[in-house]
PDB file of C-alpha atoms in Angstrom:
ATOM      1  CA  UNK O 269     111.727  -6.099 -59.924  1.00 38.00           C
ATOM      2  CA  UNK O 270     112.533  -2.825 -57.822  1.00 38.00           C
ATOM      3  CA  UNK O 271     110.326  -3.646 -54.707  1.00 44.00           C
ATOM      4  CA  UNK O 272     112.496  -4.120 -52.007  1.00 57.00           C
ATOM      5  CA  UNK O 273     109.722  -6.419 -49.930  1.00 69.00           C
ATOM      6  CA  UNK O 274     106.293  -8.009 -50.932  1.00 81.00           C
ATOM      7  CA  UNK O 275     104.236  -7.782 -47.996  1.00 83.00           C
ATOM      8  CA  UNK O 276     102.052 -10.701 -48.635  1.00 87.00           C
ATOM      9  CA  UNK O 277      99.612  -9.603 -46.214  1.00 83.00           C
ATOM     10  CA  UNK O 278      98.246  -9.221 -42.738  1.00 86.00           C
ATOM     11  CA  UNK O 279      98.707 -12.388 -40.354  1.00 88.00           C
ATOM     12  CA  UNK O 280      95.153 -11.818 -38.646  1.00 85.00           C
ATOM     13  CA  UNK O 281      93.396 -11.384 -41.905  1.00 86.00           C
ATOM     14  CA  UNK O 282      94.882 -14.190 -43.951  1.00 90.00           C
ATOM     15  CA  UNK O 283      92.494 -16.896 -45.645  1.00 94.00           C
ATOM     16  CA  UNK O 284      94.894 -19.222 -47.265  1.00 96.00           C
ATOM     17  CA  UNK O 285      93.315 -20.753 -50.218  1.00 98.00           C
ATOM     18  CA  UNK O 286      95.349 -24.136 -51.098  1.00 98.00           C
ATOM     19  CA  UNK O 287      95.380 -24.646 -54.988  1.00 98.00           C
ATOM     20  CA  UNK O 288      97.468 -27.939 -55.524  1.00 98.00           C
ATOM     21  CA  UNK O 289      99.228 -30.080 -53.239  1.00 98.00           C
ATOM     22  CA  UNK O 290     100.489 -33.584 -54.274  1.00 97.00           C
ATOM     23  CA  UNK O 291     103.761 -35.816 -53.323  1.00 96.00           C
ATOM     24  CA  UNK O 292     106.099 -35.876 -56.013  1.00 95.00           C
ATOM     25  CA  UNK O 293     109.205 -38.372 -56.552  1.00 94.00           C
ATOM     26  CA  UNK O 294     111.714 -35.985 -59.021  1.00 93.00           C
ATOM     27  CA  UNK O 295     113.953 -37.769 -61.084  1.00 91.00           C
ATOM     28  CA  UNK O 296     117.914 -37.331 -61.162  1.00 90.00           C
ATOM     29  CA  UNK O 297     118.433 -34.994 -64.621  1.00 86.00           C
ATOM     30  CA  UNK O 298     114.558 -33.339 -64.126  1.00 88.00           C
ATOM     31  CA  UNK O 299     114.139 -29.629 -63.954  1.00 92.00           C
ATOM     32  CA  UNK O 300     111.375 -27.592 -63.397  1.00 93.00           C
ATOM     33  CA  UNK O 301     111.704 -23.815 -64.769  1.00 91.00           C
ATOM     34  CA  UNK O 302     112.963 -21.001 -65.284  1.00 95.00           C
ATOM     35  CA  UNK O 303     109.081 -20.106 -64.388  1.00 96.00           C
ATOM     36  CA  UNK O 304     106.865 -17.642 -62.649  1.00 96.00           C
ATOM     37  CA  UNK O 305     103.786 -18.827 -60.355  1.00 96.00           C
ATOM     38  CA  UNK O 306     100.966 -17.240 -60.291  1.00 96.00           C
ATOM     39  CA  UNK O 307     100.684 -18.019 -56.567  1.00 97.00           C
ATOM     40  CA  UNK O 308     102.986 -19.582 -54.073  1.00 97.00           C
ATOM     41  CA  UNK O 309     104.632 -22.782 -53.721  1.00 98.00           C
ATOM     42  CA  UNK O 310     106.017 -24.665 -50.528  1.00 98.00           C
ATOM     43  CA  UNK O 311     108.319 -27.250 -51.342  1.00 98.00           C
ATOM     44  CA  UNK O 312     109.081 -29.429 -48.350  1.00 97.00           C
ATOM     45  CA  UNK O 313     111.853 -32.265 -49.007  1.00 96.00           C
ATOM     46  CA  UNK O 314     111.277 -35.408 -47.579  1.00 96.00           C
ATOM     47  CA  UNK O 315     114.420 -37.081 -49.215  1.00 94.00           C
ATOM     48  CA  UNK O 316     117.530 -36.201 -51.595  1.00 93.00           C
ATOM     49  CA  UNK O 317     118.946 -33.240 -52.263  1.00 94.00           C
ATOM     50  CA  UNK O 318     117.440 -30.731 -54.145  1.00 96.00           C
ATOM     51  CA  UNK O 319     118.438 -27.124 -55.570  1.00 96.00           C
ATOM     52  CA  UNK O 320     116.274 -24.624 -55.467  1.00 97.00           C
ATOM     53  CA  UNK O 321     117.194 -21.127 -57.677  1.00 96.00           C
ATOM     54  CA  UNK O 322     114.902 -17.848 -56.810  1.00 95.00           C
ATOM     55  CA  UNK O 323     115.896 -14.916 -58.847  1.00 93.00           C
ATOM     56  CA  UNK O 324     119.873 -15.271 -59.075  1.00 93.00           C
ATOM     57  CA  UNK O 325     120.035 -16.950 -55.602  1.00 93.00           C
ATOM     58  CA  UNK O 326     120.309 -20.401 -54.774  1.00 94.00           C
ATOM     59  CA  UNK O 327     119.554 -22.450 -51.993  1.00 95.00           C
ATOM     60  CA  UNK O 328     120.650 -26.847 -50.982  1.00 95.00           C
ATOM     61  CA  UNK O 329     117.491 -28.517 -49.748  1.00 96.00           C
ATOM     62  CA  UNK O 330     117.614 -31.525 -48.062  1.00 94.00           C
ATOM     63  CA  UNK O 331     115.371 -33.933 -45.917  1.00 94.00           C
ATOM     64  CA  UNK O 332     113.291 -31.574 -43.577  1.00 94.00           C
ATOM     65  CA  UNK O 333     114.186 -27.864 -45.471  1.00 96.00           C
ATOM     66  CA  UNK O 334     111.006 -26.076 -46.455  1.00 98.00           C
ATOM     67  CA  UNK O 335     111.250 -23.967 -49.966  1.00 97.00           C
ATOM     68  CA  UNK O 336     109.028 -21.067 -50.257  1.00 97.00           C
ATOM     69  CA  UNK O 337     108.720 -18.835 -53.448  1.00 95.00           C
ATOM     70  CA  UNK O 338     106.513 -16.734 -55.538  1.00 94.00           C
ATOM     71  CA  UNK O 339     104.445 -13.582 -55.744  1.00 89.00           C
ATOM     72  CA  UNK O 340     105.699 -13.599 -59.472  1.00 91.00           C
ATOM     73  CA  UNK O 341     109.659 -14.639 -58.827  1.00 92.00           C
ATOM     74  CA  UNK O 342     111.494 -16.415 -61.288  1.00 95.00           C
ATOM     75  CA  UNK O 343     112.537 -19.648 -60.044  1.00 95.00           C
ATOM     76  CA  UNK O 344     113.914 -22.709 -60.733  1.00 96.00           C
ATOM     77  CA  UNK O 345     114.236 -26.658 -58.895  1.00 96.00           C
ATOM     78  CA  UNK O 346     116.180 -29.270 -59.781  1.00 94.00           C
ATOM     79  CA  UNK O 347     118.184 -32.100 -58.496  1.00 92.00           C
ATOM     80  CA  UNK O 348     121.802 -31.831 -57.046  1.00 87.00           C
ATOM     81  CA  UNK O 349     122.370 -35.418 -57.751  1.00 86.00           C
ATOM     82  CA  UNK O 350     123.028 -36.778 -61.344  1.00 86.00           C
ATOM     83  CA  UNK O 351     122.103 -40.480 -60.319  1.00 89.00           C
ATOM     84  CA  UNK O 352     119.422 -40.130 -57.415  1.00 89.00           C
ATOM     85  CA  UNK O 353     116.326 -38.770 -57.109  1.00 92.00           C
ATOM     86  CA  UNK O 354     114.780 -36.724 -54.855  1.00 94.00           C
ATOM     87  CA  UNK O 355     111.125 -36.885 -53.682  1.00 96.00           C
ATOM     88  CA  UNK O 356     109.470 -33.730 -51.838  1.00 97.00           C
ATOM     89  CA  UNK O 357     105.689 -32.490 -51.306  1.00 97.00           C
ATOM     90  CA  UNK O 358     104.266 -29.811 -53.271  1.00 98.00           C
ATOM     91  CA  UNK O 359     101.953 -27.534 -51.715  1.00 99.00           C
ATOM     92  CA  UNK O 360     100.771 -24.333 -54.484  1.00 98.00           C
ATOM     93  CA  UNK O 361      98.419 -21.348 -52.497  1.00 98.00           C
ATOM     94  CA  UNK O 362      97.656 -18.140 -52.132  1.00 97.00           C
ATOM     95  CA  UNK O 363      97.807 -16.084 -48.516  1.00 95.00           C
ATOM     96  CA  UNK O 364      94.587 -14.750 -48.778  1.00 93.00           C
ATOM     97  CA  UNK O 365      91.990 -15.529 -51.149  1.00 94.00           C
ATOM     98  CA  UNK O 366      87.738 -14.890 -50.304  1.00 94.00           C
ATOM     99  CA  UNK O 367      87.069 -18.460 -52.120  1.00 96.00           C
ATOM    100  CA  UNK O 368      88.584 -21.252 -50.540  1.00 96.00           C
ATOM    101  CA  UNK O 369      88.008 -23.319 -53.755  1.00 97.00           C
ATOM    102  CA  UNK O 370      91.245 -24.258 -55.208  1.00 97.00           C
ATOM    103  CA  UNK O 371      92.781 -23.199 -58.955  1.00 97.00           C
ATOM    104  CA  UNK O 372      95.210 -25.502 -60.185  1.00 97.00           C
ATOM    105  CA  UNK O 373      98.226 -23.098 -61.151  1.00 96.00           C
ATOM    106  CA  UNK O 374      99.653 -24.986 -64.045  1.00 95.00           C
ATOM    107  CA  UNK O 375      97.181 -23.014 -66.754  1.00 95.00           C
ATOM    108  CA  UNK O 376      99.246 -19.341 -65.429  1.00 96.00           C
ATOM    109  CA  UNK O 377     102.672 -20.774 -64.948  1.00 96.00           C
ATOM    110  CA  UNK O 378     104.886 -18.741 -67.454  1.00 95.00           C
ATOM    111  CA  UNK O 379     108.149 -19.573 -68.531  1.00 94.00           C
ATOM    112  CA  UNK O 380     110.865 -17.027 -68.530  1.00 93.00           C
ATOM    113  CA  UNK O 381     114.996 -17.153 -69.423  1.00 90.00           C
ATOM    114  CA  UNK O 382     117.919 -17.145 -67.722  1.00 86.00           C
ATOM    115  CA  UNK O 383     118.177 -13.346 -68.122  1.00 87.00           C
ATOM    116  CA  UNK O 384     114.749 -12.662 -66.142  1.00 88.00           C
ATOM    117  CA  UNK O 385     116.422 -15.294 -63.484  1.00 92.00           C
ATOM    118  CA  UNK O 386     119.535 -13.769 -63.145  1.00 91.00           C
ATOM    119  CA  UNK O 387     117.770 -10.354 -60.853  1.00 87.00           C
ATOM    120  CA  UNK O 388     118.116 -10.394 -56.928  1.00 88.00           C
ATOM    121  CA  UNK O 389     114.890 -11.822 -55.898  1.00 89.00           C
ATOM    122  CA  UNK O 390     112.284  -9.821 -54.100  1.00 87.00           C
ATOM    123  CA  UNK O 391     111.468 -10.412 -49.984  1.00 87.00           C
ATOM    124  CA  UNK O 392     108.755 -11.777 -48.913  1.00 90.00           C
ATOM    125  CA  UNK O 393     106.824 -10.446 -45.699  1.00 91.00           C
ATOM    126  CA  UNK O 394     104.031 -10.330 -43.809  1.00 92.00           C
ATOM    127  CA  UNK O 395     102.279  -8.169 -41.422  1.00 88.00           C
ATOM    128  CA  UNK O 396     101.948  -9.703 -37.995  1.00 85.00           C
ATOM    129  CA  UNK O 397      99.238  -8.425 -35.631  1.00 78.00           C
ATOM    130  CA  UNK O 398     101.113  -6.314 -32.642  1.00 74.00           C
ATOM    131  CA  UNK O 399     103.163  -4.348 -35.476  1.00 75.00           C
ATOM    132  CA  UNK O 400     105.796  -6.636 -36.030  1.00 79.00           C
ATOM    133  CA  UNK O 401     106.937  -7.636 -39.592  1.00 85.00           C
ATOM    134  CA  UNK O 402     108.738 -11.267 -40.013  1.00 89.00           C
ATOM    135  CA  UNK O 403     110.427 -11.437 -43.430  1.00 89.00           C
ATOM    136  CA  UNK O 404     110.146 -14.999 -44.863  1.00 93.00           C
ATOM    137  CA  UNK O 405     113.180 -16.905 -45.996  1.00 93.00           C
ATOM    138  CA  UNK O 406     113.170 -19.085 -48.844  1.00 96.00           C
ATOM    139  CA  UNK O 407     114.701 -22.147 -47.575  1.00 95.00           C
ATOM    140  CA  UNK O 408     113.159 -22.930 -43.449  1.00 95.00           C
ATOM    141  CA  UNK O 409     114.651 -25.815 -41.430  1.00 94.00           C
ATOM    142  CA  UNK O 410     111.486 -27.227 -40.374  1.00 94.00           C
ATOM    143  CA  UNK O 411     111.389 -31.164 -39.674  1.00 93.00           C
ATOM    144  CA  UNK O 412     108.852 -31.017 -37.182  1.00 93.00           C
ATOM    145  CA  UNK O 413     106.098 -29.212 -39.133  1.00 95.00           C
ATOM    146  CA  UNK O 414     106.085 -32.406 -41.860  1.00 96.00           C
ATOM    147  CA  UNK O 415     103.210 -34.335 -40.492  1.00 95.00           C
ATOM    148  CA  UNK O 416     101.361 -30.840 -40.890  1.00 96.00           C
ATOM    149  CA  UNK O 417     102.175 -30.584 -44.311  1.00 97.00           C
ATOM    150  CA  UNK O 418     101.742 -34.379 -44.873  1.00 97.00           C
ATOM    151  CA  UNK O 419      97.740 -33.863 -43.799  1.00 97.00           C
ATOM    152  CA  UNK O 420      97.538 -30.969 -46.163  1.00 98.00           C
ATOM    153  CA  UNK O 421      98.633 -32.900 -48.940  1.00 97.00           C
ATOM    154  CA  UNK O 422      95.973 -35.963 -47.982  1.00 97.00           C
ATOM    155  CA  UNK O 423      93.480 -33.672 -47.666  1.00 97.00           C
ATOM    156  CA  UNK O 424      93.837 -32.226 -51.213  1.00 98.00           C
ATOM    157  CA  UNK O 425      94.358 -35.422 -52.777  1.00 97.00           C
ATOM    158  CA  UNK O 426      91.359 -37.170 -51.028  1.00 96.00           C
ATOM    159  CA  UNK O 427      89.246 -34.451 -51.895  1.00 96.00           C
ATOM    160  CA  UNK O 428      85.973 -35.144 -49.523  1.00 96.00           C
ATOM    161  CA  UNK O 429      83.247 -33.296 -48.814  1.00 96.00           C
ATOM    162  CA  UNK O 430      84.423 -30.041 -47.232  1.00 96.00           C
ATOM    163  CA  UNK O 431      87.687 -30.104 -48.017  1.00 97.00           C
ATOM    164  CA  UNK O 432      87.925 -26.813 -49.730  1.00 97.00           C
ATOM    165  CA  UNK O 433      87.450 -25.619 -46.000  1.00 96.00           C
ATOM    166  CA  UNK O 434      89.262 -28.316 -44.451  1.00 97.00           C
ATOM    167  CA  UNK O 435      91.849 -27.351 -46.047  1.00 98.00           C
ATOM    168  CA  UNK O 436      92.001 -23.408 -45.243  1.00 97.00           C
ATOM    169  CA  UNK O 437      92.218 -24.708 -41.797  1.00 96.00           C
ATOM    170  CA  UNK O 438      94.832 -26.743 -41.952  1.00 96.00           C
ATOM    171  CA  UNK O 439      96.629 -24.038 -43.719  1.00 97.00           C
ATOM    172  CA  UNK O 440      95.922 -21.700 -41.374  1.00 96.00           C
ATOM    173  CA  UNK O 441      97.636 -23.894 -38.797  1.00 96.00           C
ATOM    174  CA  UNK O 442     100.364 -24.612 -40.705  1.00 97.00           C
ATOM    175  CA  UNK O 443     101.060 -20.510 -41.333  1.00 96.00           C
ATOM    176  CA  UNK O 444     100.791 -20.295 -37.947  1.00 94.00           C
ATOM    177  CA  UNK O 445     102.989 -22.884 -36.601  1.00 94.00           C
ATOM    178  CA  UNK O 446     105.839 -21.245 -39.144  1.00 95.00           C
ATOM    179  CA  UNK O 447     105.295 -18.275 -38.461  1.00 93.00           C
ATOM    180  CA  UNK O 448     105.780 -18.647 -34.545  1.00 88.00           C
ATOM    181  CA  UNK O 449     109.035 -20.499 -35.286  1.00 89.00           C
ATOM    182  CA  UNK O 450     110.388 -17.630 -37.346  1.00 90.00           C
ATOM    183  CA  UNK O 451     109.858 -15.308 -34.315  1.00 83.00           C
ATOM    184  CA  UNK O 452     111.003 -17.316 -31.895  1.00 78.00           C
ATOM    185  CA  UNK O 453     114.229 -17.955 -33.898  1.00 79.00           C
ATOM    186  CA  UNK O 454     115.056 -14.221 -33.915  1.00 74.00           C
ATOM    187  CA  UNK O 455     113.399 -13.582 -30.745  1.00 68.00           C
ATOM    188  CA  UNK O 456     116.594 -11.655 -28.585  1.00 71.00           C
ATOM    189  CA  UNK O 457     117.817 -12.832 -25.754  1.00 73.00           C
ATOM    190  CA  UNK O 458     115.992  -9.342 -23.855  1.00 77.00           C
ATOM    191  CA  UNK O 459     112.500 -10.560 -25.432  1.00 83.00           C
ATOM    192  CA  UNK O 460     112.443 -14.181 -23.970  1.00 81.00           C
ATOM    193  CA  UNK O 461     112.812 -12.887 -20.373  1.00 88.00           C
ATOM    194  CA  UNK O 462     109.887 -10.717 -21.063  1.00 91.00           C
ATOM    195  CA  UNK O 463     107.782 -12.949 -22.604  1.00 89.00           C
ATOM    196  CA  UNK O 464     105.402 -14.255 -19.721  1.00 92.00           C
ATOM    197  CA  UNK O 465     104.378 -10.490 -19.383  1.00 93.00           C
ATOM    198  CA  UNK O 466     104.014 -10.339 -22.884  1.00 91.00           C
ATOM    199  CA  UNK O 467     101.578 -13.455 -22.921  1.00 89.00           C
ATOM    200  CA  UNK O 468      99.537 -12.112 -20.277  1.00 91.00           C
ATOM    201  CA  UNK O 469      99.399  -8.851 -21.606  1.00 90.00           C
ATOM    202  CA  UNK O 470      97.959 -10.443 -25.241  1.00 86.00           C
ATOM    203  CA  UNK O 471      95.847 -13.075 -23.277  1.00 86.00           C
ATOM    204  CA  UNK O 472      94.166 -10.875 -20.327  1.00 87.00           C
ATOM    205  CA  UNK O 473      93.165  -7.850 -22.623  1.00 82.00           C
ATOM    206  CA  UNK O 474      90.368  -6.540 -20.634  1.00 83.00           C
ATOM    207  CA  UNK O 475      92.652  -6.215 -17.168  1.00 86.00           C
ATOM    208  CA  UNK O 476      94.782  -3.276 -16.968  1.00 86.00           C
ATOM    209  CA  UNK O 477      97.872  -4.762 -15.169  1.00 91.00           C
ATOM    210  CA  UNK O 478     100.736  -2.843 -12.869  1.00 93.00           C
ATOM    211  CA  UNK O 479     104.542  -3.002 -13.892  1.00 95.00           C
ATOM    212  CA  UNK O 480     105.097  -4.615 -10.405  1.00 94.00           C
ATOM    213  CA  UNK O 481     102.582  -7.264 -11.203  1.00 94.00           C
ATOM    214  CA  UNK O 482     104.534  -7.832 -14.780  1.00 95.00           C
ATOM    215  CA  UNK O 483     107.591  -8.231 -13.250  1.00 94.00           C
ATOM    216  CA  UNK O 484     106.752 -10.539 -10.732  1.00 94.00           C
ATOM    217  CA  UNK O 485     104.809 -13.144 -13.337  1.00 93.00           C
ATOM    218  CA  UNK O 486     109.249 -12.892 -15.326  1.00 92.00           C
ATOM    219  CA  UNK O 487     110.297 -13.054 -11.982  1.00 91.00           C
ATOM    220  CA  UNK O 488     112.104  -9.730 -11.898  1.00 92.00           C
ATOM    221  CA  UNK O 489     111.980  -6.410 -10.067  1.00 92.00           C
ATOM    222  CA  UNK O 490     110.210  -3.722 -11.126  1.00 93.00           C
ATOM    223  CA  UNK O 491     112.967  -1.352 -11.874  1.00 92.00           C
ATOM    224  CA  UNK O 492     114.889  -4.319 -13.742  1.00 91.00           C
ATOM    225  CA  UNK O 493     111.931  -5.415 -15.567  1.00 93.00           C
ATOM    226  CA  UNK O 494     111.506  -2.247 -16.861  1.00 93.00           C
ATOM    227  CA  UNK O 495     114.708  -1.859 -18.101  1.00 91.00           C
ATOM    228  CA  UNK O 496     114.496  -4.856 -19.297  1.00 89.00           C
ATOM    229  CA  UNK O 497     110.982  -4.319 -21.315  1.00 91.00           C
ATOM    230  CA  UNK O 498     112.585  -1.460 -22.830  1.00 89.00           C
ATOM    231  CA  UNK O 499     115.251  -2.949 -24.337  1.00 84.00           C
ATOM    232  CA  UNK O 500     113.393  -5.598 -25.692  1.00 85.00           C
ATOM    233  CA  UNK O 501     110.256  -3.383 -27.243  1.00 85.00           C
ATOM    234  CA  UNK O 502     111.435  -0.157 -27.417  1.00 83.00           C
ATOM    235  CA  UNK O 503     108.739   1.258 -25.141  1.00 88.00           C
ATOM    236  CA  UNK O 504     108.337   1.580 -21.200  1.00 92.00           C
ATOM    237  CA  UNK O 505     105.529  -1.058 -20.024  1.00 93.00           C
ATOM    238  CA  UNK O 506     103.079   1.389 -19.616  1.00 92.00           C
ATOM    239  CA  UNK O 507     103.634   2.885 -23.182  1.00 91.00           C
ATOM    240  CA  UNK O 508     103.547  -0.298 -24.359  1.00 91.00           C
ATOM    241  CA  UNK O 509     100.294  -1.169 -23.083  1.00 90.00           C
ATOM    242  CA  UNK O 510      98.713   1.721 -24.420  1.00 89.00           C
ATOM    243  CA  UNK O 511      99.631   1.069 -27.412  1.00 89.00           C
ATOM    244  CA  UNK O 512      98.686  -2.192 -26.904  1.00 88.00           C
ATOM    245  CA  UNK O 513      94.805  -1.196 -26.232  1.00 88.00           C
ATOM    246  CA  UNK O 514      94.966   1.179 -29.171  1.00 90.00           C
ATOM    247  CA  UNK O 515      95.820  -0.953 -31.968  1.00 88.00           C
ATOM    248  CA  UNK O 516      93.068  -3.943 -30.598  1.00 87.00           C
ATOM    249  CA  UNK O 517      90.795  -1.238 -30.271  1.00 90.00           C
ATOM    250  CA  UNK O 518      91.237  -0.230 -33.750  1.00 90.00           C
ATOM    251  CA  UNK O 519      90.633  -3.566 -34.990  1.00 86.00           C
ATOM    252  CA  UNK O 520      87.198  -4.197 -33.122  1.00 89.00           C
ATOM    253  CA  UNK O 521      85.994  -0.812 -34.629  1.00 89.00           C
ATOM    254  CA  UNK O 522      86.551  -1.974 -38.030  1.00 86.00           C
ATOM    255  CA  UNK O 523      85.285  -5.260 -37.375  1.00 84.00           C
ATOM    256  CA  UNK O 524      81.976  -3.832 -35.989  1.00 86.00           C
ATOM    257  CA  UNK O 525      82.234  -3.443 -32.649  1.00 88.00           C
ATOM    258  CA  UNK O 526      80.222  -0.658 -30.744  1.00 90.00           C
ATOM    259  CA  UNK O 527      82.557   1.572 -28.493  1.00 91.00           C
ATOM    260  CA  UNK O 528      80.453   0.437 -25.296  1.00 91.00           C
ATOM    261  CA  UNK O 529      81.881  -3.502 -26.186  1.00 91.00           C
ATOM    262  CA  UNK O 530      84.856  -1.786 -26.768  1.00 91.00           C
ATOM    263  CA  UNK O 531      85.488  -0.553 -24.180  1.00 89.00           C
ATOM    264  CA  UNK O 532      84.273  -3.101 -21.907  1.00 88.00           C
ATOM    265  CA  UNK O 533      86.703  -6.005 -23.784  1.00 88.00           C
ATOM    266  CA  UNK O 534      89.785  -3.699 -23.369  1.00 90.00           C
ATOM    267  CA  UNK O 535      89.273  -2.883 -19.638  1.00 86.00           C
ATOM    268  CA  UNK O 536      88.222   0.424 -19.990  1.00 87.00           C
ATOM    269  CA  UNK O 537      86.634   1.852 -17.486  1.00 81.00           C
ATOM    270  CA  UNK O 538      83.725   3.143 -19.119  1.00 88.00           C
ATOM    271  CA  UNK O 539      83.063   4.156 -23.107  1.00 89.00           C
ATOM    272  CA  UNK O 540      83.325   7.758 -22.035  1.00 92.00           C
ATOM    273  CA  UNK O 541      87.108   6.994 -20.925  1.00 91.00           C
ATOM    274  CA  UNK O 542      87.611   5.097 -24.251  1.00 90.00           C
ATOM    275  CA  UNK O 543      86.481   7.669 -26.090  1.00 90.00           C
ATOM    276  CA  UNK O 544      88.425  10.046 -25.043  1.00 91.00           C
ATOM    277  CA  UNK O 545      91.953   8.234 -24.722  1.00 90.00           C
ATOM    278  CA  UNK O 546      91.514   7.144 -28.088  1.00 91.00           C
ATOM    279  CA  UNK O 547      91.226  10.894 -29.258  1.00 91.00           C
ATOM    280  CA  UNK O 548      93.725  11.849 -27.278  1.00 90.00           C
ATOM    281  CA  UNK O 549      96.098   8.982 -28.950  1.00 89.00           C
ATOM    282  CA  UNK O 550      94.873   8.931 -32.384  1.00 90.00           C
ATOM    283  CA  UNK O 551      93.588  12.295 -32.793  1.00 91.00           C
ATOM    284  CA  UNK O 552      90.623  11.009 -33.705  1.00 90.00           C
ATOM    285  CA  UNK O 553      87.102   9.671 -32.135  1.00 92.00           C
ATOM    286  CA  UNK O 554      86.763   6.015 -32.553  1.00 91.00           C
ATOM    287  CA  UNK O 555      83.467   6.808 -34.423  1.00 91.00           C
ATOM    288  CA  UNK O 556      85.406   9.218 -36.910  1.00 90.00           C
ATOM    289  CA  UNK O 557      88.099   6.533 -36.992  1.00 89.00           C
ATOM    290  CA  UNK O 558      85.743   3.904 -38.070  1.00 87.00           C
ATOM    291  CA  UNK O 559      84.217   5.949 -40.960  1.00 85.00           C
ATOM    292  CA  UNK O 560      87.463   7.332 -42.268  1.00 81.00           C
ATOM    293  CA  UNK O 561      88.493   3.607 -42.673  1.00 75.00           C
ATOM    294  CA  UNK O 562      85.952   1.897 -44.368  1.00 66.00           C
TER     295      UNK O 562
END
């Protein structure tokens, strides 16, 4: 593979089909691969020691690390013990899928060789909805997300009525929960201290707020809180905001809105106002924004 990344797709748009999940007890000398997925595969150890190869990298997992791979990378699992086993659950799905009825993967697995292993494996990503982009490691210390992944796997295996949708939820959640963790591992030191404003300004999106009243919800000055926002975003608060407005405002126009709802959920004081700071931001009306991106 060339790709650098694999964007595998936008957070707000995902529908995570589940296509196989099951508990599995692997014994000492068993290995599964070299093999390609058609989809992709959590692996969440719940005891042992495990070693999971992706592309010519490889990775310990032990009780509470989460193994992600696929969008068509060689891999490989085995144990790291010759006389114990280990025992892990499987979860196999796609990010986003229109049916929510699962496909077993086994039928599309291919088997490769150690030359198509040995190539640096490509990154996974995803798109998250203010603009930011979390890449997504392949081995996750996550101990506390197992009773998530633990209803997953009873819900597939007990199959009852509704599960196919039962189960996008509790995917869904389970994305969700991960993905938050990711950020707020990387989150900088800058970003945390900002974060109440942050939160208000994602919660409260029809209220046009002041720096001052930012500040005071971190419990900063203004002039340090603005410092401090730009460090952390790259943008003054104000610029920020804008943005902000614009990219929710281009969502709700492709998801139907009309401009006078629009405007009205984004604090705007009137359609007429919208209209024409969108132009002036975009270069574009929202109505000739809508059309050129359907």
């Amino acid at each position: 593979m060339n790709l650098c990344a694999l964007i595998v797709g936008e957070f707000d748009k995902l529908r995570p089909t589940v296509n196989f999940a099951d508990t599995t007890i692997a014994a000492p000398t068993y290995c599964w691969g070299p093999r390609i997925i058609p989809d992709y595969h959590f692996i969440y150890i719940l005891s042992g020691t495990a070693e999971l190869r992706v592309g010519n990298q490889a990775f310990e997992l032990r009780s509470g690390d989460l193994g992600l791979y696929g969008g068509g990378i060689p891999m490989m699992l085995r144990s790291k013990s010759t006389d114990s086993p280990f025992s892990y659950y499987s979860i196999h799905f796609q990010w986003e899928c229109e049916s929510a009825t699962p496909i077993h993967p086994s039928p599309r697995i291919r088997y490769c060789d150690e030359e198509q292993m040995n190539q640096d494996p490509v990154a996974l990503t995803i798109n998250m909805q203010d603009g930011d982009t979390i890449t997504l490691p392949f081995k996750i210390r996550v101990p506390h997300l197992e009773d998530m992944i633990s209803h997953i796997v009873s819900e597939y295996q007990q199959q009852a009525f509704g599960y196919e949708i039962a189960l996008r939820g509790r995917m869904s959640l389970l994305l969700a929960a991960l993905l938050y963790h990711l950020r707020e591992e990387r989150e900088p030191e800058s970003k945390r201290k900002i974060m109440p404003a942050l939160q208000l300004l994602e919660q409260h999106l029809d209220r046009v707020w002041s720096v001052s009243e930012l500040a005071h919800a971190c419990g900063y000055q203004t002039a340090y809180f603005t410092e401090l926002f730009k460090k952390a975003m790259g943008a003054t608060p104000k610029s920020y905001m804008l943005d902000q407005r614009i990219r929710h405002a281009k969502r709700l126009l492709l998801a139907g809105e009309s401009i006078d709802v629009i405007a009205s959920r984004l604090g705007y004081g009137s359609p007429h106002y919208f209209h024409r700071n969108f132009k002036e931001e975009t270069g574009m009306t929202p109505s000739e924004f809508r059309m050129y991106n359907q």
